[in-house]
Coordinates of N, CA and C and ligand atoms in Angstrom, one line a residue:
X2 N 99.6 111.4 109.5 CA 100.6 110.6 110.4 C 101.1 109.0 110.3
X3 N 102.4 108.9 110.0 CA 102.5 107.4 110.0 C 102.4 106.8 111.0
X4 N 101.9 105.8 111.3 CA 101.8 104.7 112.5 C 102.8 103.5 112.4
X5 N 103.8 103.4 113.3 CA 104.4 101.8 113.1 C 104.4 101.2 114.3
X6 N 104.8 100.0 114.1 CA 104.5 99.3 115.5 C 105.8 98.6 115.9
X7 N 106.4 99.0 117.0 CA 107.7 98.8 117.6 C 107.7 97.4 118.4
X8 N 107.6 96.4 117.4 CA 108.0 95.0 118.4 C 107.8 94.1 117.6
X9 N 108.6 92.7 118.2 CA 108.5 91.6 117.5 C 107.8 90.6 117.4
X10 N 106.9 91.0 118.4 CA 105.7 90.1 119.1 C 104.5 90.1 117.9
X11 N 104.7 88.7 117.4 CA 103.8 88.6 116.0 C 102.3 88.6 116.2
X12 N 102.1 87.9 117.7 CA 100.3 87.9 118.0 C 100.1 89.4 118.1
X13 N 100.7 90.0 118.7 CA 100.4 91.7 118.8 C 100.8 92.7 117.6
X14 N 101.4 92.0 116.4 CA 101.4 92.7 115.5 C 100.3 92.6 114.4
X15 N 99.8 91.2 114.3 CA 98.6 90.8 113.6 C 97.7 91.8 114.4
X16 N 97.5 91.6 115.7 CA 96.1 92.3 116.2 C 96.1 93.6 115.7
X17 N 97.1 94.3 115.9 CA 97.4 95.8 115.8 C 97.0 96.1 114.5
X18 N 97.5 95.5 113.5 CA 97.4 96.0 112.3 C 96.1 95.5 112.0
X19 N 95.3 94.7 112.5 CA 93.6 94.2 112.2 C 93.2 95.6 112.5
X20 N 93.2 96.3 113.4 CA 92.2 97.3 114.3 C 92.7 98.7 113.9
X21 N 94.3 98.6 113.8 CA 94.7 100.1 113.9 C 95.1 100.5 112.2
X22 N 95.5 101.4 112.1 CA 95.6 102.2 110.7 C 97.2 102.0 110.9
X23 N 98.0 100.7 110.4 CA 99.5 100.9 110.5 C 100.3 101.0 109.3
X24 N 101.3 101.8 109.1 CA 102.1 101.9 107.8 C 103.5 100.9 108.3
X25 N 103.5 100.5 108.9 CA 104.9 99.5 109.0 C 105.7 99.2 110.3
X26 N 106.4 98.4 110.5 CA 106.8 97.6 111.6 C 108.4 98.1 111.9
X27 N 108.6 98.5 113.0 CA 110.3 98.6 113.3 C 110.6 97.3 114.1
X28 N 111.7 97.0 114.1 CA 113.0 95.9 115.1 C 114.0 96.5 115.1
X29 N 113.9 95.8 116.2 CA 115.6 96.0 116.5 C 116.5 94.8 117.1
X30 N 117.7 94.6 117.4 CA 118.3 93.5 118.0 C 118.0 93.2 119.3
X31 N 117.5 94.1 120.0 CA 116.7 93.8 121.8 C 114.9 93.2 121.2
X32 N 114.5 94.1 120.6 CA 113.2 93.1 120.1 C 113.4 91.9 119.5
X33 N 113.9 91.7 118.5 CA 114.3 90.6 118.0 C 114.8 89.2 119.5
X34 N 115.5 89.8 120.2 CA 115.9 89.0 121.2 C 114.4 88.9 122.3
X35 N 113.7 89.8 122.4 CA 112.9 89.5 123.3 C 111.5 88.5 122.5
X36 N 111.5 88.4 121.4 CA 110.8 87.8 120.5 C 111.5 86.3 120.8
X37 N 112.5 86.1 120.9 CA 113.2 84.7 121.4 C 113.4 84.0 120.0
X38 N 113.6 84.5 118.3 CA 113.3 83.6 117.2 C 114.7 84.4 116.6
X39 N 115.1 83.3 115.9 CA 116.1 83.8 115.0 C 115.8 85.1 114.1
X40 N 116.6 85.9 113.5 CA 116.0 86.8 112.9 C 115.2 86.7 111.8
X41 N 115.8 85.8 110.8 CA 115.5 85.3 109.6 C 113.8 84.7 109.6
X42 N 113.6 83.8 110.7 CA 112.5 83.3 111.0 C 111.0 84.2 111.2
X43 N 111.9 85.2 112.2 CA 110.7 86.6 112.8 C 110.2 87.4 111.8
X44 N 111.0 87.8 111.1 CA 111.1 89.0 109.9 C 109.9 87.8 108.5
X45 N 110.4 86.7 108.7 CA 109.7 85.9 107.4 C 108.1 86.0 108.0
X46 N 108.1 85.4 109.0 CA 106.7 85.5 110.6 C 105.8 87.4 110.0
X47 N 106.4 87.8 110.1 CA 106.4 89.5 110.4 C 106.0 89.9 108.9
X48 N 106.5 89.6 107.9 CA 106.2 89.8 106.5 C 104.8 89.1 106.0
X49 N 104.5 88.2 106.7 CA 103.7 87.2 106.2 C 102.3 87.8 107.1
X50 N 102.7 88.4 107.8 CA 101.3 89.1 108.6 C 101.0 90.2 107.7
X51 N 102.0 91.1 107.8 CA 101.9 92.7 106.8 C 102.0 92.5 105.5
X52 N 102.4 91.2 104.6 CA 102.8 91.4 103.4 C 104.2 92.6 102.9
X53 N 103.8 93.0 101.8 CA 105.0 94.0 101.3 C 104.6 95.6 101.2
X54 N 103.1 95.9 101.2 CA 103.1 97.4 101.0 C 103.5 97.9 102.2
X55 N 103.5 97.1 103.4 CA 103.9 98.0 104.9 C 105.5 98.0 104.6
X56 N 105.9 99.0 105.5 CA 107.2 99.4 105.6 C 107.9 98.3 106.5
X57 N 108.9 97.5 106.3 CA 109.7 97.1 107.8 C 111.0 97.6 107.8
X58 N 111.0 97.7 109.1 CA 112.5 98.2 109.4 C 113.2 97.5 110.4
X59 N 115.0 96.9 109.7 CA 115.5 95.9 110.1 C 116.7 96.3 110.5
X60 N 116.9 95.9 111.7 CA 118.5 96.6 111.6 C 120.0 95.8 111.7
X61 N 120.9 96.3 111.4 CA 121.9 95.7 111.3 C 122.7 95.5 112.5
X62 N 123.5 94.9 112.8 CA 124.1 94.4 114.0 C 125.9 94.7 113.8
X63 N 126.2 94.4 112.6 CA 127.7 94.7 112.5 C 128.2 96.2 113.1
X64 N 129.4 96.6 113.2 CA 129.7 97.7 113.3 C 130.9 98.1 112.3
X65 N 131.4 97.8 111.6 CA 132.3 98.2 110.7 C 131.5 98.7 109.5
X66 N 131.6 99.9 108.9 CA 131.0 99.9 107.5 C 131.1 98.9 106.6
X67 N 132.0 98.3 106.1 CA 131.8 97.4 105.6 C 130.6 96.1 105.8
X68 N 131.3 95.6 106.6 CA 130.4 94.5 107.6 C 128.8 95.1 107.5
X69 N 128.6 96.2 107.9 CA 126.8 97.1 107.6 C 126.9 96.7 106.4
X70 N 127.5 97.0 105.2 CA 127.0 97.3 104.0 C 126.6 95.6 103.7
X71 N 127.6 94.7 104.4 CA 127.1 93.3 103.5 C 125.8 92.7 104.1
X72 N 126.2 93.3 105.7 CA 124.6 92.8 106.5 C 123.5 93.3 105.8
X73 N 123.4 94.5 105.4 CA 122.0 95.1 105.1 C 121.8 94.4 103.7
X74 N 123.0 94.5 102.4 CA 122.2 93.2 101.7 C 121.8 91.9 102.0
X75 N 122.2 90.9 102.9 CA 121.7 89.7 103.4 C 120.4 90.3 104.0
X76 N 120.2 91.4 104.8 CA 118.6 91.5 105.7 C 117.4 91.7 104.2
X77 N 118.2 92.6 103.4 CA 117.2 92.7 102.3 C 117.1 91.5 101.7
X78 N 117.6 90.6 101.0 CA 117.5 89.6 100.6 C 116.3 88.8 101.2
X79 N 116.6 88.8 102.7 CA 114.9 87.7 102.8 C 114.1 88.6 103.5
X80 N 114.0 90.0 103.8 CA 113.1 90.7 104.5 C 112.3 91.1 102.7
X81 N 112.6 91.2 101.8 CA 112.0 91.6 100.6 C 111.7 93.0 100.3
X82 N 110.7 93.5 99.2 CA 110.5 95.1 99.6 C 110.3 95.5 100.3
X83 N 110.2 97.2 100.3 CA 109.9 98.0 101.4 C 110.3 97.5 102.5
X84 N 112.0 97.5 102.5 CA 112.9 96.9 103.8 C 113.9 98.0 103.7
X85 N 113.4 98.8 105.4 CA 114.3 100.0 105.6 C 115.5 99.5 106.4
X86 N 116.8 99.2 106.4 CA 117.8 98.8 107.0 C 118.6 100.0 107.8
X87 N 118.1 99.9 109.3 CA 118.4 100.4 110.8 C 119.7 100.5 110.7
X88 N 120.1 101.6 110.8 CA 121.8 101.5 111.0 C 122.0 102.6 112.0
X89 N 122.5 102.1 113.1 CA 123.1 103.1 114.4 C 123.9 104.4 113.8
X90 N 123.6 105.4 114.5 CA 124.6 106.4 113.7 C 126.0 106.7 114.3
X91 N 126.5 105.4 114.0 CA 128.1 105.5 114.4 C 128.8 106.4 113.2
X92 N 130.1 106.5 113.5 CA 131.1 106.8 112.5 C 130.9 105.9 111.3
X93 N 130.9 104.9 111.8 CA 130.9 103.3 110.5 C 129.6 103.5 109.8
X94 N 128.7 103.6 110.8 CA 127.1 104.1 110.1 C 127.0 105.1 109.4
X95 N 127.5 106.1 109.4 CA 127.3 107.0 108.3 C 128.1 107.0 107.1
X96 N 128.9 106.4 107.3 CA 129.9 105.6 106.3 C 129.1 104.3 105.3
X97 N 128.4 103.6 106.0 CA 127.7 102.6 105.7 C 126.2 103.1 105.0
X98 N 125.5 104.2 105.3 CA 124.3 104.7 105.3 C 124.8 105.6 103.8
X99 N 125.7 106.2 103.9 CA 126.5 106.9 102.5 C 126.5 106.0 101.5
X100 N 127.4 104.9 101.7 CA 127.4 104.2 100.7 C 126.5 103.3 100.1
X101 N 125.1 102.8 100.9 CA 124.1 102.1 100.8 C 122.9 102.7 99.8
X102 N 123.3 104.5 100.6 CA 122.0 105.2 99.7 C 122.5 105.4 98.3
X103 N 123.9 105.3 97.8 CA 124.5 105.3 96.3 C 124.1 104.1 95.9
X104 N 123.7 103.4 96.5 CA 123.5 101.7 95.7 C 121.6 101.6 95.9
X105 N 120.9 102.7 96.2 CA 119.4 102.6 96.3 C 118.9 102.1 97.3
X106 N 119.5 101.5 98.4 CA 119.1 101.0 99.5 C 117.9 102.1 100.3
X107 N 116.8 101.9 101.1 CA 116.2 102.4 101.5 C 116.8 102.2 103.2
X108 N 116.8 103.4 103.9 CA 117.8 103.5 105.0 C 117.0 104.6 106.3
X109 N 117.3 104.1 107.6 CA 117.3 104.8 108.6 C 118.2 104.9 109.8
X110 N 118.0 105.9 110.0 CA 119.6 105.9 110.9 C 118.9 105.9 111.9
X111 N 119.4 105.1 113.0 CA 118.6 104.5 114.1 C 119.5 105.4 115.8
X112 N 119.1 105.3 116.8 CA 119.7 105.4 118.1 C 120.3 106.9 118.0
X113 N 119.7 107.7 118.1 CA 119.7 109.0 117.6 C 119.4 109.6 119.0
X114 N 120.4 110.7 119.5 CA 120.2 111.5 120.7 C 120.8 112.7 120.3
X115 N 120.9 112.9 119.2 CA 121.6 114.9 118.9 C 121.0 115.1 117.7
X116 N 120.5 116.4 117.7 CA 120.1 116.5 116.2 C 121.2 116.7 114.9
X117 N 122.4 116.7 115.8 CA 123.5 116.8 114.6 C 123.5 115.3 114.0
X118 N 123.6 114.4 114.7 CA 123.6 113.4 114.4 C 122.6 112.8 113.6
X119 N 121.3 113.4 113.8 CA 120.2 113.2 112.7 C 120.6 113.7 111.3
X120 N 121.4 115.3 111.3 CA 121.5 116.1 110.3 C 122.5 115.3 109.2
X121 N 123.2 114.3 110.0 CA 124.3 113.6 109.3 C 124.1 112.4 108.7
X122 N 123.0 112.0 109.4 CA 122.6 110.6 108.9 C 121.4 111.2 107.8
X123 N 120.8 112.1 107.5 CA 119.9 112.4 106.5 C 120.6 113.4 105.0
X124 N 121.7 113.8 105.7 CA 122.7 114.2 104.5 C 123.4 112.8 103.4
X125 N 123.7 111.9 104.7 CA 124.2 110.4 104.1 C 123.5 110.2 103.3
X126 N 122.0 110.3 103.1 CA 120.9 109.6 102.4 C 120.2 108.7 103.2
X127 N 120.2 109.0 104.1 CA 118.6 108.4 105.3 C 117.3 108.8 104.8
X128 N 116.5 107.6 104.8 CA 115.0 108.3 104.5 C 114.5 108.6 105.6
X129 N 114.7 108.0 107.0 CA 114.3 108.2 107.9 C 115.4 108.1 109.1
X130 N 115.0 108.9 110.3 CA 116.0 109.5 111.2 C 115.0 109.0 112.2
X131 N 115.7 108.0 113.3 CA 114.8 107.7 114.7 C 115.5 108.4 116.0
X132 N 114.8 109.6 116.4 CA 115.8 110.2 117.6 C 114.7 109.1 119.0
X133 N 115.2 108.7 119.9 CA 115.0 108.0 121.2 C 114.4 108.9 121.9
X134 N 112.9 109.4 122.3 CA 112.6 110.1 123.2 C 112.4 109.9 124.6
X135 N 112.0 108.2 124.6 CA 112.1 108.3 126.7 C 113.6 108.3 126.8
X136 N 114.4 107.5 125.9 CA 115.9 107.2 126.5 C 116.5 108.7 126.5
X137 N 116.0 109.8 125.6 CA 116.6 111.3 125.9 C 116.0 111.9 127.1
X138 N 114.6 111.7 127.5 CA 114.0 111.9 128.9 C 114.6 111.4 130.2
X139 N 114.7 110.3 129.7 CA 115.9 109.4 131.1 C 116.8 110.1 131.5
X140 N 117.6 111.0 130.7 CA 118.8 111.5 130.8 C 118.9 112.9 131.1
X141 N 117.2 113.2 131.5 CA 117.0 115.0 131.8 C 117.4 115.6 130.6
X142 N 117.1 115.5 129.1 CA 117.0 116.0 128.4 C 115.5 115.9 127.7
X143 N 115.6 116.9 127.1 CA 113.8 116.9 126.3 C 114.2 116.3 125.1
X144 N 112.9 114.8 125.2 CA 113.3 114.0 123.7 C 112.5 114.9 123.1
X145 N 111.2 115.4 123.3 CA 110.4 115.8 122.5 C 110.8 117.1 121.7
X146 N 111.8 118.0 122.6 CA 112.4 119.1 122.0 C 113.7 118.9 120.9
X147 N 114.2 117.8 121.2 CA 115.1 117.8 120.3 C 114.6 116.8 118.5
X148 N 113.0 115.9 119.2 CA 112.6 115.3 117.5 C 112.5 116.8 116.9
X149 N 111.9 118.0 117.8 CA 111.0 118.9 116.8 C 112.2 119.9 116.3
X150 N 113.6 120.0 117.2 CA 114.5 120.5 116.4 C 115.4 119.8 115.1
X151 N 115.0 118.3 115.3 CA 115.4 117.5 114.2 C 114.8 117.8 112.9
X152 N 113.2 117.6 113.1 CA 112.6 117.8 112.4 C 112.3 119.5 111.4
X153 N 112.6 120.1 112.4 CA 113.0 122.1 111.6 C 114.3 121.9 110.9
X154 N 115.1 121.6 111.7 CA 116.4 121.9 110.6 C 116.5 120.7 109.3
X155 N 115.5 119.7 109.3 CA 115.6 119.1 108.1 C 114.6 119.8 107.0
X156 N 113.6 119.9 108.0 CA 112.9 120.5 106.9 C 113.5 122.3 106.7
X157 N 113.9 123.2 107.5 CA 114.8 124.1 106.7 C 116.0 124.0 105.9
X158 N 116.4 122.4 105.6 CA 117.1 122.6 105.1 C 116.7 121.9 103.5
X159 N 115.7 121.5 103.6 CA 115.1 121.3 102.3 C 115.1 119.7 102.2
X160 N 115.7 118.7 102.9 CA 115.7 117.6 103.2 C 114.3 116.6 103.1
X161 N 114.2 115.6 102.1 CA 113.0 114.8 102.6 C 113.2 113.7 103.5
X162 N 114.1 113.9 104.2 CA 114.3 112.6 105.4 C 113.0 113.3 106.3
X163 N 112.8 111.8 106.8 CA 111.5 112.0 107.6 C 111.8 112.0 109.3
X164 N 111.5 112.4 110.2 CA 111.5 111.8 111.9 C 110.6 110.7 112.0
X165 N 111.2 110.2 112.0 CA 110.5 108.6 112.8 C 111.1 108.4 114.4
X166 N 109.8 109.0 115.3 CA 110.5 109.4 116.6 C 109.8 107.8 117.1
X167 N 110.9 107.4 118.2 CA 110.8 106.3 118.5 C 110.9 106.3 120.5
X168 N 110.9 105.0 120.7 CA 111.2 104.9 122.5 C 110.1 105.9 123.1
X169 N 108.9 105.4 123.0 CA 107.9 106.2 124.1 C 107.6 105.1 124.9
X170 N 107.3 105.8 126.4 CA 106.6 105.2 127.4 C 105.6 105.9 127.5
X171 N 104.9 106.6 127.4 CA 103.6 106.9 127.5 C 102.9 108.0 126.6
X172 N 101.6 107.8 126.5 CA 100.7 108.7 125.4 C 101.2 110.0 125.2
X173 N 101.6 110.8 126.4 CA 101.9 112.1 126.5 C 103.3 112.3 125.8
X174 N 104.1 111.7 126.1 CA 105.0 111.7 124.7 C 104.7 111.8 123.2
X175 N 103.7 110.9 123.1 CA 103.5 110.8 121.7 C 103.0 111.8 121.1
X176 N 101.7 112.5 122.1 CA 101.4 113.3 121.8 C 102.2 114.7 121.5
X177 N 103.0 115.1 122.5 CA 103.4 116.3 122.5 C 104.7 116.0 121.4
X178 N 105.3 114.8 120.8 CA 105.9 114.8 119.8 C 105.3 115.1 118.1
X179 N 103.9 114.4 118.5 CA 103.5 115.1 117.3 C 102.8 116.3 116.9
X180 N 102.6 116.9 118.1 CA 102.3 118.3 118.2 C 103.3 119.2 117.5
X181 N 104.5 118.8 118.0 CA 105.9 119.3 117.4 C 106.4 119.1 115.9
X182 N 105.0 118.7 115.2 CA 105.5 118.3 113.6 C 106.1 117.1 113.2
X183 N 106.4 116.2 114.1 CA 106.8 115.0 113.5 C 105.6 113.9 113.2
X184 N 105.9 113.8 112.2 CA 104.9 113.0 111.3 C 104.9 111.4 110.8
X185 N 106.1 110.6 111.7 CA 106.0 109.3 111.9 C 106.5 108.8 113.4
X186 N 105.5 108.2 113.9 CA 105.7 107.4 115.3 C 106.0 105.8 115.0
X187 N 107.1 105.3 115.7 CA 107.0 104.0 116.2 C 106.4 103.7 117.8
X188 N 105.5 103.1 118.0 CA 104.9 102.9 119.1 C 104.6 101.2 119.6
X189 N 104.9 101.0 120.6 CA 104.6 99.9 121.1 C 103.2 99.3 121.2
X190 N 102.7 98.0 121.1 CA 101.2 97.5 120.7 C 100.4 98.1 122.2
X191 N 101.1 98.0 123.2 CA 100.3 98.5 124.6 C 100.2 99.9 124.8
X192 N 100.8 100.6 124.2 CA 100.5 102.2 123.9 C 99.6 102.6 122.7
X193 N 99.5 101.5 121.9 CA 98.4 102.1 120.9 C 97.2 101.9 121.6
X194 N 96.7 101.0 122.3 CA 95.6 100.9 123.3 C 95.2 101.7 124.0
X195 N 96.6 102.3 124.9 CA 96.4 103.7 125.9 C 96.3 105.1 125.1
X196 N 96.4 104.9 123.8 CA 96.2 106.1 123.2 C 95.1 106.4 123.1
X197 N 94.1 105.4 122.8 CA 92.5 105.3 122.4 C 91.6 105.5 123.5
X198 N 92.3 104.9 124.6 CA 91.3 104.6 126.0 C 90.8 106.0 126.6
X199 N 89.5 106.2 126.6 CA 89.1 107.1 127.4 C 87.6 106.3 128.6
X200 N 87.9 106.7 129.7 CA 86.2 106.1 130.2 C 85.3 107.0 130.2
X201 N 85.6 108.4 129.1 CA 84.2 109.4 128.7 C 83.4 108.6 127.9
X202 N 84.6 107.9 126.8 CA 84.3 107.6 125.4 C 83.2 106.4 125.5
X203 N 84.2 105.3 126.7 CA 83.3 103.8 126.8 C 81.9 104.3 127.6
X204 N 81.7 105.4 128.5 CA 80.7 105.8 129.4 C 79.6 106.3 127.9
X205 N 79.7 106.8 127.2 CA 79.0 107.7 125.8 C 78.6 106.4 125.7
X206 N 79.5 105.3 124.9 CA 78.9 104.0 124.1 C 78.0 103.4 124.7
X207 N 78.1 103.0 126.6 CA 77.3 102.5 126.7 C 75.7 103.3 127.0
X208 N 75.8 104.4 127.4 CA 74.7 105.4 127.2 C 74.4 105.3 125.8
X209 N 74.6 105.4 124.6 CA 74.0 105.3 123.3 C 73.3 103.9 123.6
X210 N 74.0 103.0 124.0 CA 73.2 101.4 123.8 C 71.9 101.2 124.6
X211 N 72.2 101.9 125.8 CA 71.2 102.0 126.9 C 69.5 102.8 126.1
X212 N 70.4 103.9 125.8 CA 69.3 104.6 125.1 C 68.6 104.6 123.5
X213 N 69.5 104.0 123.0 CA 69.2 103.8 121.6 C 68.6 102.0 121.4
X214 N 69.0 101.1 122.1 CA 68.5 100.1 121.4 C 67.3 99.6 121.0
X215 N 66.4 99.8 122.1 CA 65.1 99.3 121.4 C 64.9 100.2 120.1
X216 N 65.3 101.2 119.8 CA 64.7 101.8 118.5 C 65.4 101.5 117.4
X217 N 66.5 101.0 117.3 CA 67.7 100.2 116.5 C 67.1 98.9 116.0
X218 N 65.9 98.6 115.3 CA 65.3 97.5 115.1 C 66.0 97.2 113.3
X219 N 67.1 97.5 112.7 CA 67.8 97.8 112.0 C 68.5 96.1 111.4
Ligands
G3P27 O1 113.0 101.5 117.9 C1 113.8 101.7 119.3 C2 113.2 101.9 120.3 O2 112.8 100.2 119.8 C3 114.1 101.9 121.6 O3 112.9 101.8 122.1 O4 112.0 101.4 124.3 O5 113.9 100.1 124.0 O6 114.0 102.5 124.5 P1 113.1 101.8 123.8

């Protein structure tokens, strides 16, 4: 499983990277706005925390294919190695993915709500496709089922594109998405802690300490 942090909160990114097995960070324009920092400043700060081995997904904000392609170059110039340019799967977005892929860019098709959007992004050359699980659930569509369909379609077609499931609001959505074959998840810092929490684990640890401390003179 690849775990990514969906956040621009640098304190939380540092904390989660310190404690959890993390493969990368995903950001989007709303996450950048929430951080309240200029994109370049934020990305530089995130890179200082995570280095260049971990993936960093940075979204283009432009709307036309030509502008997205220009922006992708600027994003990669300041984001460095192992940067994935996130591009929403609009008509112009798909054209930009297709052309940027030919130039060797690492790409993530984002804001995905249907399997065919994901398939077109994958065929255009996206390395990852990001369906929005909770936003699908919020319109009475089954986000997990859509993610599973995308995963199955990509694997049936023999494509290397990975599903990077995004937009989770609870642990059950994360668990069910993982149960249905998805192997990359981007998760908010608060949900990482919730994934691990169980009162019986805490009780067990307290019990071990109460019983064993006297005998652990090491
Ligand atoms: O990475 C995409 C994700 O940030 C969207 O999540 O919680 O705004 O639906 P959300």
